Coordinates of C-alpha atoms in Angstrom, one line a residue:
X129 CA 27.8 142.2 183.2
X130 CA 27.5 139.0 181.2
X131 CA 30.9 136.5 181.7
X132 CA 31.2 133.5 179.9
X133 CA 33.4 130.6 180.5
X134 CA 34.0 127.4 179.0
X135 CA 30.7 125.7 179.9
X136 CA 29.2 128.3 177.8
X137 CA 30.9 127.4 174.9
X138 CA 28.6 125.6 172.0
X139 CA 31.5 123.2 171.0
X140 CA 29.7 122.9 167.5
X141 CA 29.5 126.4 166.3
X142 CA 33.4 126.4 165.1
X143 CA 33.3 122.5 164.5
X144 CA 35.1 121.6 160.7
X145 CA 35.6 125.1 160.1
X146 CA 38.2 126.6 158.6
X147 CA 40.0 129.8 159.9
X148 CA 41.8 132.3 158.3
X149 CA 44.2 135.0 160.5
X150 CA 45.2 137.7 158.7
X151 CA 48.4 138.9 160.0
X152 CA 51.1 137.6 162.1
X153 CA 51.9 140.1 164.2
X154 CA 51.6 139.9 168.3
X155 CA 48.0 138.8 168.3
X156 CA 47.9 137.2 165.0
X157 CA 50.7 134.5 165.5
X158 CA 49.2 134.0 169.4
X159 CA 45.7 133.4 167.9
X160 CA 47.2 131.3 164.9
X161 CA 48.6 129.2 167.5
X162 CA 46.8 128.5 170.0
X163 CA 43.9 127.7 167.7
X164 CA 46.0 125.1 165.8
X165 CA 46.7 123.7 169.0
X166 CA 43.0 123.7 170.2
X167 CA 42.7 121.7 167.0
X168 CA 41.1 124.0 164.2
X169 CA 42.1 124.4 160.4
X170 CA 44.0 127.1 160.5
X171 CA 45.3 128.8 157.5
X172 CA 47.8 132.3 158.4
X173 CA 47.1 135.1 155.6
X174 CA 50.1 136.7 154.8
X175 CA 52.6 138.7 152.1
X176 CA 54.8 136.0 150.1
X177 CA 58.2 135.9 151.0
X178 CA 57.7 138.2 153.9
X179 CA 59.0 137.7 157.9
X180 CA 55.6 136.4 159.1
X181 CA 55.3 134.1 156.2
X182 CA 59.0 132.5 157.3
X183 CA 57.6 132.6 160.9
X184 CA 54.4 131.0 160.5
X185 CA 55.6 128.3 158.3
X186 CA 58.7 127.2 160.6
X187 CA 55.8 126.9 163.6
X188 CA 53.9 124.8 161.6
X189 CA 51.6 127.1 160.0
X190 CA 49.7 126.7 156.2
X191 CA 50.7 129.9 154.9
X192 CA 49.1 131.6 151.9
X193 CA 48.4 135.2 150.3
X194 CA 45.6 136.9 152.3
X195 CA 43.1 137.3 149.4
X196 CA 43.7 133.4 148.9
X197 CA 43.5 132.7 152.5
X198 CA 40.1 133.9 152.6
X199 CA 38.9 131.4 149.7
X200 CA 36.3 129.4 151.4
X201 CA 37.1 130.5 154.8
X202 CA 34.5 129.7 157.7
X203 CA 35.9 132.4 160.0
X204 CA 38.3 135.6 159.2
X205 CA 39.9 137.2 161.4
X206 CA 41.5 140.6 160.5
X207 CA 44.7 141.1 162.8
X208 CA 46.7 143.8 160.9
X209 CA 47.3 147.5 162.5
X210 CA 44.0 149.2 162.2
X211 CA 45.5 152.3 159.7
X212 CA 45.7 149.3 157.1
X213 CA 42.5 148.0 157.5
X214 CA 40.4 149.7 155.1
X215 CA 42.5 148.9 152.1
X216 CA 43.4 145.6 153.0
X217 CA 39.5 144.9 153.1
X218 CA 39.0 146.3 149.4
X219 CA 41.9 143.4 148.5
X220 CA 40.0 140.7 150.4
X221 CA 36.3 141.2 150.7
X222 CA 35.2 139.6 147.1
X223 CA 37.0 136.4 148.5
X224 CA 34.6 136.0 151.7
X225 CA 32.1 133.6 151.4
X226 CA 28.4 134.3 152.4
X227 CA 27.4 133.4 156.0
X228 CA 31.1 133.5 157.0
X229 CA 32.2 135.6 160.1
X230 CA 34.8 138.3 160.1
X231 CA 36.3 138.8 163.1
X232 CA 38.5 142.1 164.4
X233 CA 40.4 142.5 168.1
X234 CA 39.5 145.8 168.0
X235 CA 36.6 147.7 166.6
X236 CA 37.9 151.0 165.4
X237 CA 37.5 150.1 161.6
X238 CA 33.9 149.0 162.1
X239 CA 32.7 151.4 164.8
X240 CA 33.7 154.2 162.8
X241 CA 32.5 153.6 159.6
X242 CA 35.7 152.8 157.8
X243 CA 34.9 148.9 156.9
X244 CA 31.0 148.2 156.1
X245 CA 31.2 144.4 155.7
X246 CA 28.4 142.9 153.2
X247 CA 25.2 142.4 155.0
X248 CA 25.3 138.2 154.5
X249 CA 28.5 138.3 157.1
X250 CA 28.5 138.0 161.0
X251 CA 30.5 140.5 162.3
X252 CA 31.9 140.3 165.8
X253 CA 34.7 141.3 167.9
X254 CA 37.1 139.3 170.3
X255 CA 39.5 141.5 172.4
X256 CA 42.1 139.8 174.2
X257 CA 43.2 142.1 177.3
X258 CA 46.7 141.1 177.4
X259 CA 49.4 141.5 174.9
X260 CA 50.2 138.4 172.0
X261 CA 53.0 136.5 173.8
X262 CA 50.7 136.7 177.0
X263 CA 48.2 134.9 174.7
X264 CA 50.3 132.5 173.5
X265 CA 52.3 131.8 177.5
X266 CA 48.9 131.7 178.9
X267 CA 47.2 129.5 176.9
X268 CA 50.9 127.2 176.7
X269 CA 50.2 127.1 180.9
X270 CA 46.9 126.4 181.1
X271 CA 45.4 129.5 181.4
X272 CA 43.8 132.2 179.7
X273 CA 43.8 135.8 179.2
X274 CA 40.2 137.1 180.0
X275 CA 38.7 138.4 176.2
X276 CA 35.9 141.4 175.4
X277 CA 33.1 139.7 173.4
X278 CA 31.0 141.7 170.7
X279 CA 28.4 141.3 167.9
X280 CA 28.2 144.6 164.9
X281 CA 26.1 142.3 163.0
X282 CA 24.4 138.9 163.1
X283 CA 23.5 137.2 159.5
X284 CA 23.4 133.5 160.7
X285 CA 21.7 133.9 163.9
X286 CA 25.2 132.0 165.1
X287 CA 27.5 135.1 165.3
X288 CA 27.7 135.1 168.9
X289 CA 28.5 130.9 169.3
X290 CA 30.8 131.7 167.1
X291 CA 32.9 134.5 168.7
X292 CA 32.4 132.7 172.2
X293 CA 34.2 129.4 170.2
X294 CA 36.9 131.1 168.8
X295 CA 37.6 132.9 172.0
X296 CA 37.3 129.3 173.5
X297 CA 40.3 128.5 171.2
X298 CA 42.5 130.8 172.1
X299 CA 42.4 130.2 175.9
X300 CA 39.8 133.2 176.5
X301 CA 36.9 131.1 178.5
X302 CA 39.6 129.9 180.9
X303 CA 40.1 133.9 182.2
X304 CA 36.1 135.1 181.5
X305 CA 34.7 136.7 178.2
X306 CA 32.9 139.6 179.0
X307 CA 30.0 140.5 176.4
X308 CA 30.3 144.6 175.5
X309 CA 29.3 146.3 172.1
X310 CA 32.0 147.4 169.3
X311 CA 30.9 151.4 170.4
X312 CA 31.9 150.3 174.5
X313 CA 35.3 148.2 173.5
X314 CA 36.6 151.0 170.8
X315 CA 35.9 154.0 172.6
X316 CA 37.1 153.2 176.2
X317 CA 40.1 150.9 174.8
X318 CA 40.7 154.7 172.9
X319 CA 40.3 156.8 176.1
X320 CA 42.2 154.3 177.9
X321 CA 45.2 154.7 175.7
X322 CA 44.9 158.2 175.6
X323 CA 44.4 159.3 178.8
X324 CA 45.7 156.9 181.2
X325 CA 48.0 153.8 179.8
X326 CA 50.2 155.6 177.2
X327 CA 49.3 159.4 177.2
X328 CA 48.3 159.8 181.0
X329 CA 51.2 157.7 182.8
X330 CA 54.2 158.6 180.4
X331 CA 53.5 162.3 180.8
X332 CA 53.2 162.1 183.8
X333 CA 56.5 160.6 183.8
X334 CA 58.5 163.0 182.2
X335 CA 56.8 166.1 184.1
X336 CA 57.8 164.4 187.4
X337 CA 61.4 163.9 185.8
X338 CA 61.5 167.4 184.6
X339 CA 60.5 169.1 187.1
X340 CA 63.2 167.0 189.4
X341 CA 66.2 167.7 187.4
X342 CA 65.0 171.3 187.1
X343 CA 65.2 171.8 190.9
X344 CA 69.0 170.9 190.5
X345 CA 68.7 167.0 191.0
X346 CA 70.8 164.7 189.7
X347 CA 68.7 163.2 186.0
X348 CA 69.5 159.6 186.8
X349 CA 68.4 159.5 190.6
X350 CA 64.5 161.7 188.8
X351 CA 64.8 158.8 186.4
X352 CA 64.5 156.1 188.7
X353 CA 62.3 157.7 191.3
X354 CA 59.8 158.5 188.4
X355 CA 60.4 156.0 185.8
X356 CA 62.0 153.1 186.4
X357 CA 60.3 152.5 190.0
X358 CA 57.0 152.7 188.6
X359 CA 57.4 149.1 187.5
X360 CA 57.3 148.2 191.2
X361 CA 53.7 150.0 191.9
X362 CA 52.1 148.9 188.7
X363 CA 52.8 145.4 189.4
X364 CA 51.1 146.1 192.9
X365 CA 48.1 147.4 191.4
X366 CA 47.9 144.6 188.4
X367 CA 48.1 141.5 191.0
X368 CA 45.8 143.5 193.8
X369 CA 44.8 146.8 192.5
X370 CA 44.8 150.0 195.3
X371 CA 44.5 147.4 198.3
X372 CA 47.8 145.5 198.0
X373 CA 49.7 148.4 196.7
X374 CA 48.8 150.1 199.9
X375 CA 49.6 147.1 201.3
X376 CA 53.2 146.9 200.5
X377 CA 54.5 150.9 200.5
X378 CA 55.5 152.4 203.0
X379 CA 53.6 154.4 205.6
X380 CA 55.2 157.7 204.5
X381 CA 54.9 156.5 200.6
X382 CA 51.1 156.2 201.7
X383 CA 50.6 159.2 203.3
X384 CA 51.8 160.9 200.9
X385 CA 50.2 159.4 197.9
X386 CA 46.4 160.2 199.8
X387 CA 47.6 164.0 200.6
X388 CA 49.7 164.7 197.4
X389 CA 48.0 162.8 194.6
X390 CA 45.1 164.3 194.5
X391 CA 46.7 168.3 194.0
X392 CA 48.5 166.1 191.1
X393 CA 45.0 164.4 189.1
X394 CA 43.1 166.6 190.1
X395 CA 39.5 168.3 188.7
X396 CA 40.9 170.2 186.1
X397 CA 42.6 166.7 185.0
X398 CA 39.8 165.2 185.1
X399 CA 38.0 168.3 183.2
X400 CA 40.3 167.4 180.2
X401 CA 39.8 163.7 180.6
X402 CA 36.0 164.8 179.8
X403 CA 37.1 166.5 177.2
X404 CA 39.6 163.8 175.4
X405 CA 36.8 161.4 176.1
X406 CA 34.1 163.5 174.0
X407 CA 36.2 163.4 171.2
X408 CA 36.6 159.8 171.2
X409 CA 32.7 159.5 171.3
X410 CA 32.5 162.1 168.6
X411 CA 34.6 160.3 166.5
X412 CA 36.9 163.9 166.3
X413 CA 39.5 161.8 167.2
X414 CA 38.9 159.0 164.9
X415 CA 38.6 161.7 162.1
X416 CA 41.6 163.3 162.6
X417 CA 43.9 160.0 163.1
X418 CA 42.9 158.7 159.7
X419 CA 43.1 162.0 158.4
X420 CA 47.0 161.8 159.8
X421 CA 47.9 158.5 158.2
X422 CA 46.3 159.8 154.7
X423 CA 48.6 162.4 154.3
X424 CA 51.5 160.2 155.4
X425 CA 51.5 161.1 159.1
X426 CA 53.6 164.3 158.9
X427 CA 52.8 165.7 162.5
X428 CA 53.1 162.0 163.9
X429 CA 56.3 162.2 162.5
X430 CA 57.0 165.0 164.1
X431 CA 55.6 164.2 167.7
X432 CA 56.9 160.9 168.2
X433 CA 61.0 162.6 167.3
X434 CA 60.2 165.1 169.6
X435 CA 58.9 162.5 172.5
X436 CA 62.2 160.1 171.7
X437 CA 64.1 163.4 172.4
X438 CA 63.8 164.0 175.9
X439 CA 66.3 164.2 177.8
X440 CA 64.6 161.3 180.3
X441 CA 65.1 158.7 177.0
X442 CA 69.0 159.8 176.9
X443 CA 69.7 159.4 180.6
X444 CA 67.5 156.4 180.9
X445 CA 69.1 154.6 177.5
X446 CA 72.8 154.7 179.8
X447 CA 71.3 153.8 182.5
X448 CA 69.0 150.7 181.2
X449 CA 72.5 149.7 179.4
X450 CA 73.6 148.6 182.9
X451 CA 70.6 146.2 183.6
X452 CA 70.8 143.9 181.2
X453 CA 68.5 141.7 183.0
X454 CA 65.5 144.1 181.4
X455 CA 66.7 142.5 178.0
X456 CA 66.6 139.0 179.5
X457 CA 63.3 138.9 180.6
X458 CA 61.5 140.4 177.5
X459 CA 62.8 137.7 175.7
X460 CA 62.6 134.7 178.2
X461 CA 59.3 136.1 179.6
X462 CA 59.7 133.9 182.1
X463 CA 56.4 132.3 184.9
X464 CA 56.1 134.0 188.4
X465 CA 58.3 132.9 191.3
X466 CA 57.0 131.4 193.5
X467 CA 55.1 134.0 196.1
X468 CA 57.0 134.7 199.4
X469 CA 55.3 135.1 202.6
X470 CA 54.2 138.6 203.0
X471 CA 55.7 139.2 206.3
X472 CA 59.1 138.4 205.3
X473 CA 58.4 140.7 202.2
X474 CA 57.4 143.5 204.3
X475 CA 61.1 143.9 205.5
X476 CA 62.5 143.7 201.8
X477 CA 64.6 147.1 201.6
X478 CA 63.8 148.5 198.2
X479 CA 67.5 148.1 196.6
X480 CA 66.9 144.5 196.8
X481 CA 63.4 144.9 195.7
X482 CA 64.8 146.3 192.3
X483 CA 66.2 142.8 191.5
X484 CA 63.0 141.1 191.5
X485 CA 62.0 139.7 188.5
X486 CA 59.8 140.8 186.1
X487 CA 56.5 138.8 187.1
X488 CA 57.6 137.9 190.1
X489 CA 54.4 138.7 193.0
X490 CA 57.0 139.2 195.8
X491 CA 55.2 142.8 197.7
X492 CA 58.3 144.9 197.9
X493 CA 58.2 148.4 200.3
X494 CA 58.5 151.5 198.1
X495 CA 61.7 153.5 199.4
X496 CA 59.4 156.9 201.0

């Protein structure tokens, strides 16, 4: 593993140059930021007249259309939703300048084939492993979220300074930037997606719910044994991964999870994990996604009604209507508490465990 931090940074590569962002959505408007603030020329590429234009120009932004923005550009980074891509390349590739760098946060347009930059551009990749207002708090602190580092293609001979500066800007050195390759970051960001964050853990969600309320249990006692306490676990494994969230359930929570769990994910699971990840590699995947969104995404239509209407989104929607603290937080997002000593955590009874907030470190014991 190479992991760069900031005294790996060539301070020169990005010096005088100006930078375009394409898009200000989550990442775009974090990386628009936190560069201006690191002191760059930043210039935000964006539709006239639209929300992110507003936005970026009321935080102090130079605004422009994205085919202008690109006009003499030094650096381009493309920070739209990947469907888009491909045509928005066509609108602004005869405005990039040879030698210049165009930059992506996630390589699925360039790892399979659906943007083939000119050969005279760098092409690299900086991955942020944390959402845009994460970016943008972190950085604001003093910190960083940790970045993915790659290089498609190298025209200067400066493509990887480069990356490794403009990861510098946005806080990245001061949490590690890990080098990888476009293939590693888009196919196990994919997989992960697929099999574990989004696909994996929210079906396993609603089959635990399911198969609760179908034994004759009451839906909003399944919903927060198998939705809304999972909050509590994953924060466990984010701050210390397996060791502190054994740490801080229960014995009989424990127990159960090394007996039980593994007749849950078990070989055939991990059979069709093989399998989805294959078809990532294949590109099958790929393939059939932008097939999807070319013939205006008629079965993700469908799919995404059919997963809003589960009866787990119902119960929880009356349920989440009484914790209006969820609301609070998203929007305040506000810095940890301060850590309690574990001891006195230990004896936390769950119910008060609920009410801790929503970054807080505090080990809580998982009801068993």
């Amino acid at each position: 593993m190479k992991l760069y931090s900031q005294k790996d940074v060539d301070r020169k590569a990005l010096k005088g140059a100006r930078i375009a962002i394409l898009g200000y959505g989550s990442q775009g408007r974090a990386h628009a930021l936190n560069l201006k603030d690191s002191g760059f020329d930043v210039v935000v590429g964006v539709r006239r007249g639209g929300a992110g234009w507003k936005q970026a120009r009321r935080e102090g932004l130079a605004v422009a259309e994205p085919a202008e923005a690109v006009q003499g550009a030094d650096l381009v980074a493309v920070l739209i939703p990947d469907p888009v891509q491909k045509e928005f390349y066509k609108v602004i590739r005869k405005g990039l300048k040879s030698g210049a760098t165009l930059l992506f946060a996630h390589g699925f347009n360039i790892h399979f084939g659906q943007i083939k930059p000119a050969s005279s551009l760098d092409v690299v990749l900086i991955a942020p492993k944390g959402p845009g207002d994460l970016v943008r708090r972190q950085y604001q602190e003093g910190r960083g979220v940790p970045c993915l580092l790659a290089v498609a293609q190298d025209a200067t001979g400066k493509a990887h300074a480069r990356a490794l500066a403009y990861a510098h800007g946005i806080g990245g050195t001061r949490g590690g930037v890990i080098e990888t390759t476009f293939a590693e970051e888009t196919e196990t960001d994919l997989f992960g997606e697929q099999a574990v964050l989004c696909g994996g853990a929210t079906e396993l969600v609603v089959k635990g719910f399911e198969t609760l309320v179908e034994a004759g249990y009451q839906p909003e006692v399944a919903y927060y044994e198998c939705l809304h306490e999972l909050k509590l676990i994953v924060d466990l494994l984010h701050e210390g991964g397996l060791a502190k969230m054994h740490q801080f359930v229960s014995e009989t929570a424990k127990y159960g999870d090394l007996t039980r769990g593994p007749r849950i994910i078990n070989e055939r699971v991990k059979n069709e994990m093989r399998k989805v990840l294959k078809e990532v590699r294949s590109g099958r995947f790929a393939r059939q996604w932008i097939r999807e969104n070319a013939e205006g995404r008629p079965n993700y239509q469908k799919l995404l009604a059919e997963d809003l209407d589960r009866q787990i989104e119902r119960v929880g929607a009356g349920l989440r209507a009484r914790m209006p603290w969820l609301h609070e937080k998203r929007r305040s997002a506000p810095a940890s508490a301060p850590r309690k000593a574990a001891k006195s955590a230990k004896r936390k009874p769950l119910k008060r465990a609920r009410r801790a907030r929503h970054e807080s470190a505090t080990p809580v014991r998982h009801a068993a």
